[in-house]
């Protein structure tokens, strides 16, 4: 399974981006209703549109306005609308192109997509409990294996990270399960325990920051920030803004 691995080139690590930021999309109606979204193309709701404006502004202030040493930004997003809208909230004020990539889309939850977790618990009590306890009960209903999500996620990160140099930050706008499973695969957590239970799912419109470490011919990505959001996200207004 691809992750932080040694690169077989000329004994040195090829040019790569300065940092990677993974951003979860803003809130949708399904999020508010506690429904599994998966690959259903649900748009941001009114609160979600407000959230991504706050997050886009915070990302620009922290990593663009204050980082004159980083000249460029490369923006990638899931091909689902809620992630694309979150990406554009960050990228459009900077005049940046947004690159959709199907490898960055959310995990498929098969027949469970669109159903609330409360209904799942009632209709499929044993399989729901198995899913909630990271034992794979959702796989019986056509859910994409977590290992496959992590594989395609790391493949996408490795691809985009080597398309630019150290004067560039890479931003990838995606989804909660994708970020969790990709990150655990990239950092080797999935190999250690095999259940993808090592980190909590991120909140809407929050982000992860990764920085590189070169050791000989190996490149490793290290976790710098996790579940980071704008300051206002620590208040009740994050879910109940005065719109």
PDB file of N, CA, C and O in Angstrom, residues 73-117:
ATOM      1  N   UNK A  73       0.624  28.586  -4.936  1.00  0.00           N
ATOM      2  CA  UNK A  73      -0.309  27.641  -4.335  1.00  0.00           C
ATOM      3  C   UNK A  73      -0.924  26.772  -5.420  1.00  0.00           C
ATOM      4  O   UNK A  73      -1.333  27.291  -6.464  1.00  0.00           O
ATOM      5  N   UNK A  74      -0.998  25.470  -5.161  1.00  0.00           N
ATOM      6  CA  UNK A  74      -1.599  24.510  -6.074  1.00  0.00           C
ATOM      7  C   UNK A  74      -2.836  23.955  -5.389  1.00  0.00           C
ATOM      8  O   UNK A  74      -2.751  23.433  -4.268  1.00  0.00           O
ATOM      9  N   UNK A  75      -4.002  24.087  -6.040  1.00  0.00           N
ATOM     10  CA  UNK A  75      -5.274  23.738  -5.408  1.00  0.00           C
ATOM     11  C   UNK A  75      -5.929  22.563  -6.137  1.00  0.00           C
ATOM     12  O   UNK A  75      -6.179  22.623  -7.345  1.00  0.00           O
ATOM     13  N   UNK A  76      -6.230  21.509  -5.389  1.00  0.00           N
ATOM     14  CA  UNK A  76      -6.866  20.295  -5.899  1.00  0.00           C
ATOM     15  C   UNK A  76      -8.128  20.057  -5.079  1.00  0.00           C
ATOM     16  O   UNK A  76      -8.185  20.394  -3.893  1.00  0.00           O
ATOM     17  N   UNK A  77      -9.155  19.485  -5.700  1.00  0.00           N
ATOM     18  CA  UNK A  77     -10.373  19.185  -4.941  1.00  0.00           C
ATOM     19  C   UNK A  77     -11.006  17.899  -5.433  1.00  0.00           C
ATOM     20  O   UNK A  77     -10.761  17.437  -6.549  1.00  0.00           O
ATOM     21  N   UNK A  78     -11.836  17.325  -4.577  1.00  0.00           N
ATOM     22  CA  UNK A  78     -12.736  16.253  -4.972  1.00  0.00           C
ATOM     23  C   UNK A  78     -13.635  16.738  -6.105  1.00  0.00           C
ATOM     24  O   UNK A  78     -13.928  17.931  -6.214  1.00  0.00           O
ATOM     25  N   UNK A  79     -14.097  15.805  -6.920  1.00  0.00           N
ATOM     26  CA  UNK A  79     -15.002  16.187  -8.006  1.00  0.00           C
ATOM     27  C   UNK A  79     -16.458  16.273  -7.540  1.00  0.00           C
ATOM     28  O   UNK A  79     -17.360  16.432  -8.368  1.00  0.00           O
ATOM     29  N   UNK A  80     -16.704  16.199  -6.235  1.00  0.00           N
ATOM     30  CA  UNK A  80     -18.035  16.403  -5.685  1.00  0.00           C
ATOM     31  C   UNK A  80     -18.219  17.877  -5.321  1.00  0.00           C
ATOM     32  O   UNK A  80     -17.287  18.527  -4.840  1.00  0.00           O
ATOM     33  N   UNK A  81     -19.439  18.388  -5.521  1.00  0.00           N
ATOM     34  CA  UNK A  81     -19.677  19.822  -5.453  1.00  0.00           C
ATOM     35  C   UNK A  81     -19.365  20.472  -4.129  1.00  0.00           C
ATOM     36  O   UNK A  81     -18.902  21.621  -4.079  1.00  0.00           O
ATOM     37  N   UNK A  82     -19.614  19.771  -3.010  1.00  0.00           N
ATOM     38  CA  UNK A  82     -19.399  20.396  -1.707  1.00  0.00           C
ATOM     39  C   UNK A  82     -17.918  20.674  -1.452  1.00  0.00           C
ATOM     40  O   UNK A  82     -17.571  21.691  -0.839  1.00  0.00           O
ATOM     41  N   UNK A  83     -17.056  19.796  -1.934  1.00  0.00           N
ATOM     42  CA  UNK A  83     -15.619  20.024  -1.788  1.00  0.00           C
ATOM     43  C   UNK A  83     -15.132  21.083  -2.772  1.00  0.00           C
ATOM     44  O   UNK A  83     -14.286  21.915  -2.437  1.00  0.00           O
ATOM     45  N   UNK A  84     -15.678  21.049  -3.994  1.00  0.00           N
ATOM     46  CA  UNK A  84     -15.288  22.053  -4.988  1.00  0.00           C
ATOM     47  C   UNK A  84     -15.675  23.453  -4.521  1.00  0.00           C
ATOM     48  O   UNK A  84     -14.894  24.408  -4.662  1.00  0.00           O
ATOM     49  N   UNK A  85     -16.869  23.612  -3.949  1.00  0.00           N
ATOM     50  CA  UNK A  85     -17.293  24.921  -3.453  1.00  0.00           C
ATOM     51  C   UNK A  85     -16.382  25.402  -2.335  1.00  0.00           C
ATOM     52  O   UNK A  85     -16.072  26.602  -2.237  1.00  0.00           O
ATOM     53  N   UNK A  86     -15.934  24.488  -1.481  1.00  0.00           N
ATOM     54  CA  UNK A  86     -15.013  24.842  -0.398  1.00  0.00           C
ATOM     55  C   UNK A  86     -13.672  25.287  -0.965  1.00  0.00           C
ATOM     56  O   UNK A  86     -13.070  26.261  -0.498  1.00  0.00           O
ATOM     57  N   UNK A  87     -13.209  24.598  -2.001  1.00  0.00           N
ATOM     58  CA  UNK A  87     -11.950  24.974  -2.642  1.00  0.00           C
ATOM     59  C   UNK A  87     -12.040  26.355  -3.276  1.00  0.00           C
ATOM     60  O   UNK A  87     -11.122  27.176  -3.148  1.00  0.00           O
ATOM     61  N   UNK A  88     -13.142  26.624  -3.953  1.00  0.00           N
ATOM     62  CA  UNK A  88     -13.279  27.916  -4.632  1.00  0.00           C
ATOM     63  C   UNK A  88     -13.378  29.074  -3.636  1.00  0.00           C
ATOM     64  O   UNK A  88     -12.942  30.188  -3.944  1.00  0.00           O
ATOM     65  N   UNK A  89     -13.923  28.824  -2.446  1.00  0.00           N
ATOM     66  CA  UNK A  89     -13.983  29.883  -1.436  1.00  0.00           C
ATOM     67  C   UNK A  89     -12.588  30.336  -1.035  1.00  0.00           C
ATOM     68  O   UNK A  89     -12.373  31.507  -0.695  1.00  0.00           O
ATOM     69  N   UNK A  90     -11.630  29.416  -1.070  1.00  0.00           N
ATOM     70  CA  UNK A  90     -10.234  29.765  -0.807  1.00  0.00           C
ATOM     71  C   UNK A  90      -9.543  30.312  -2.042  1.00  0.00           C
ATOM     72  O   UNK A  90      -8.850  31.336  -1.995  1.00  0.00           O
ATOM     73  N   UNK A  91      -9.718  29.643  -3.173  1.00  0.00           N
ATOM     74  CA  UNK A  91      -8.904  29.912  -4.356  1.00  0.00           C
ATOM     75  C   UNK A  91      -9.349  31.119  -5.164  1.00  0.00           C
ATOM     76  O   UNK A  91      -8.503  31.852  -5.716  1.00  0.00           O
ATOM     77  N   UNK A  92     -10.647  31.363  -5.274  1.00  0.00           N
ATOM     78  CA  UNK A  92     -11.137  32.417  -6.172  1.00  0.00           C
ATOM     79  C   UNK A  92     -10.611  33.805  -5.823  1.00  0.00           C
ATOM     80  O   UNK A  92     -10.204  34.553  -6.727  1.00  0.00           O
ATOM     81  N   UNK A  93     -10.576  34.209  -4.543  1.00  0.00           N
ATOM     82  CA  UNK A  93     -10.031  35.531  -4.239  1.00  0.00           C
ATOM     83  C   UNK A  93      -8.546  35.684  -4.597  1.00  0.00           C
ATOM     84  O   UNK A  93      -8.060  36.806  -4.756  1.00  0.00           O
ATOM     85  N   UNK A  94      -7.852  34.554  -4.735  1.00  0.00           N
ATOM     86  CA  UNK A  94      -6.436  34.579  -5.107  1.00  0.00           C
ATOM     87  C   UNK A  94      -6.232  34.415  -6.607  1.00  0.00           C
ATOM     88  O   UNK A  94      -5.096  34.463  -7.085  1.00  0.00           O
ATOM     89  N   UNK A  95      -7.320  34.192  -7.347  1.00  0.00           N
ATOM     90  CA  UNK A  95      -7.210  33.985  -8.785  1.00  0.00           C
ATOM     91  C   UNK A  95      -6.560  32.667  -9.153  1.00  0.00           C
ATOM     92  O   UNK A  95      -5.963  32.554 -10.224  1.00  0.00           O
ATOM     93  N   UNK A  96      -6.725  31.650  -8.294  1.00  0.00           N
ATOM     94  CA  UNK A  96      -6.082  30.359  -8.522  1.00  0.00           C
ATOM     95  C   UNK A  96      -7.012  29.386  -9.227  1.00  0.00           C
ATOM     96  O   UNK A  96      -8.219  29.370  -8.970  1.00  0.00           O
ATOM     97  N   UNK A  97      -6.449  28.567 -10.090  1.00  0.00           N
ATOM     98  CA  UNK A  97      -7.207  27.496 -10.731  1.00  0.00           C
ATOM     99  C   UNK A  97      -7.432  26.362  -9.739  1.00  0.00           C
ATOM    100  O   UNK A  97      -6.565  26.056  -8.914  1.00  0.00           O
ATOM    101  N   UNK A  98      -8.593  25.739  -9.815  1.00  0.00           N
ATOM    102  CA  UNK A  98      -8.923  24.590  -8.972  1.00  0.00           C
ATOM    103  C   UNK A  98      -8.947  23.343  -9.853  1.00  0.00           C
ATOM    104  O   UNK A  98      -9.629  23.312 -10.881  1.00  0.00           O
ATOM    105  N   UNK A  99      -8.210  22.296  -9.441  1.00  0.00           N
ATOM    106  CA  UNK A  99      -8.070  21.077 -10.241  1.00  0.00           C
ATOM    107  C   UNK A  99      -8.875  19.940  -9.617  1.00  0.00           C
ATOM    108  O   UNK A  99      -8.480  19.385  -8.583  1.00  0.00           O
ATOM    109  N   UNK A 100     -10.006  19.538 -10.208  1.00  0.00           N
ATOM    110  CA  UNK A 100     -10.765  18.393  -9.680  1.00  0.00           C
ATOM    111  C   UNK A 100     -10.012  17.084  -9.919  1.00  0.00           C
ATOM    112  O   UNK A 100      -9.337  16.912 -10.937  1.00  0.00           O
ATOM    113  N   UNK A 101     -10.143  16.157  -8.970  1.00  0.00           N
ATOM    114  CA  UNK A 101      -9.485  14.856  -9.075  1.00  0.00           C
ATOM    115  C   UNK A 101     -10.399  13.820  -8.432  1.00  0.00           C
ATOM    116  O   UNK A 101     -10.680  13.890  -7.232  1.00  0.00           O
ATOM    117  N   UNK A 102     -10.851  12.852  -9.221  1.00  0.00           N
ATOM    118  CA  UNK A 102     -11.783  11.837  -8.713  1.00  0.00           C
ATOM    119  C   UNK A 102     -11.171  10.984  -7.610  1.00  0.00           C
ATOM    120  O   UNK A 102     -11.890  10.402  -6.796  1.00  0.00           O
ATOM    121  N   UNK A 103      -9.837  10.912  -7.549  1.00  0.00           N
ATOM    122  CA  UNK A 103      -9.192  10.122  -6.503  1.00  0.00           C
ATOM    123  C   UNK A 103      -9.378  10.742  -5.119  1.00  0.00           C
ATOM    124  O   UNK A 103      -9.137  10.094  -4.096  1.00  0.00           O
ATOM    125  N   UNK A 104      -9.810  11.997  -5.084  1.00  0.00           N
ATOM    126  CA  UNK A 104      -9.940  12.751  -3.837  1.00  0.00           C
ATOM    127  C   UNK A 104     -11.396  12.744  -3.335  1.00  0.00           C
ATOM    128  O   UNK A 104     -11.696  13.272  -2.281  1.00  0.00           O
ATOM    129  N   UNK A 105     -12.296  12.111  -4.068  1.00  0.00           N
ATOM    130  CA  UNK A 105     -13.700  12.107  -3.644  1.00  0.00           C
ATOM    131  C   UNK A 105     -13.894  11.226  -2.416  1.00  0.00           C
ATOM    132  O   UNK A 105     -13.050  10.393  -2.076  1.00  0.00           O
ATOM    133  N   UNK A 106     -15.028  11.417  -1.763  1.00  0.00           N
ATOM    134  CA  UNK A 106     -15.325  10.718  -0.518  1.00  0.00           C
ATOM    135  C   UNK A 106     -15.433   9.210  -0.706  1.00  0.00           C
ATOM    136  O   UNK A 106     -15.655   8.711  -1.817  1.00  0.00           O
ATOM    137  N   UNK A 107     -15.276   8.504   0.402  1.00  0.00           N
ATOM    138  CA  UNK A 107     -15.509   7.065   0.407  1.00  0.00           C
ATOM    139  C   UNK A 107     -16.954   6.775   0.026  1.00  0.00           C
ATOM    140  O   UNK A 107     -17.872   7.492   0.430  1.00  0.00           O
ATOM    141  N   UNK A 108     -17.168   5.741  -0.761  1.00  0.00           N
ATOM    142  CA  UNK A 108     -18.524   5.286  -1.037  1.00  0.00           C
ATOM    143  C   UNK A 108     -19.029   4.435   0.131  1.00  0.00           C
ATOM    144  O   UNK A 108     -18.300   3.566   0.632  1.00  0.00           O
ATOM    145  N   UNK A 109     -20.260   4.699   0.542  1.00  0.00           N
ATOM    146  CA  UNK A 109     -20.885   3.889   1.587  1.00  0.00           C
ATOM    147  C   UNK A 109     -21.967   2.979   1.025  1.00  0.00           C
ATOM    148  O   UNK A 109     -22.808   2.459   1.772  1.00  0.00           O
ATOM    149  N   UNK A 110     -21.962   2.771  -0.290  1.00  0.00           N
ATOM    150  CA  UNK A 110     -22.869   1.808  -0.905  1.00  0.00           C
ATOM    151  C   UNK A 110     -24.332   2.083  -0.606  1.00  0.00           C
ATOM    152  O   UNK A 110     -24.806   3.220  -0.703  1.00  0.00           O
ATOM    153  N   UNK A 111     -25.058   1.043  -0.212  1.00  0.00           N
ATOM    154  CA  UNK A 111     -26.493   1.149   0.017  1.00  0.00           C
ATOM    155  C   UNK A 111     -26.835   1.984   1.251  1.00  0.00           C
ATOM    156  O   UNK A 111     -28.004   2.334   1.444  1.00  0.00           O
ATOM    157  N   UNK A 112     -25.876   2.294   2.070  1.00  0.00           N
ATOM    158  CA  UNK A 112     -26.128   3.077   3.272  1.00  0.00           C
ATOM    159  C   UNK A 112     -26.130   4.592   3.004  1.00  0.00           C
ATOM    160  O   UNK A 112     -26.520   5.365   3.883  1.00  0.00           O
ATOM    161  N   UNK A 113     -25.734   4.998   1.830  1.00  0.00           N
ATOM    162  CA  UNK A 113     -25.665   6.435   1.549  1.00  0.00           C
ATOM    163  C   UNK A 113     -27.052   7.065   1.609  1.00  0.00           C
ATOM    164  O   UNK A 113     -28.032   6.506   1.112  1.00  0.00           O
ATOM    165  N   UNK A 114     -27.123   8.229   2.222  1.00  0.00           N
ATOM    166  CA  UNK A 114     -28.366   8.965   2.347  1.00  0.00           C
ATOM    167  C   UNK A 114     -29.197   8.605   3.564  1.00  0.00           C
ATOM    168  O   UNK A 114     -30.204   9.254   3.835  1.00  0.00           O
ATOM    169  N   UNK A 115     -28.796   7.586   4.308  1.00  0.00           N
ATOM    170  CA  UNK A 115     -29.552   7.132   5.476  1.00  0.00           C
ATOM    171  C   UNK A 115     -28.939   7.733   6.742  1.00  0.00           C
ATOM    172  O   UNK A 115     -27.720   7.790   6.888  1.00  0.00           O
ATOM    173  N   UNK A 116     -29.769   8.158   7.664  1.00  0.00           N
ATOM    174  CA  UNK A 116     -29.273   8.726   8.916  1.00  0.00           C
ATOM    175  C   UNK A 116     -28.678   7.627   9.786  1.00  0.00           C
ATOM    176  O   UNK A 116     -29.082   6.454   9.700  1.00  0.00           O
ATOM    177  N   UNK A 117     -27.736   8.012  10.649  1.00  0.00           N
ATOM    178  CA  UNK A 117     -27.115   7.017  11.520  1.00  0.00           C
ATOM    179  C   UNK A 117     -28.138   6.450  12.502  1.00  0.00           C
ATOM    180  O   UNK A 117     -28.052   5.272  12.883  1.00  0.00           O
TER     181      UNK A 117
END
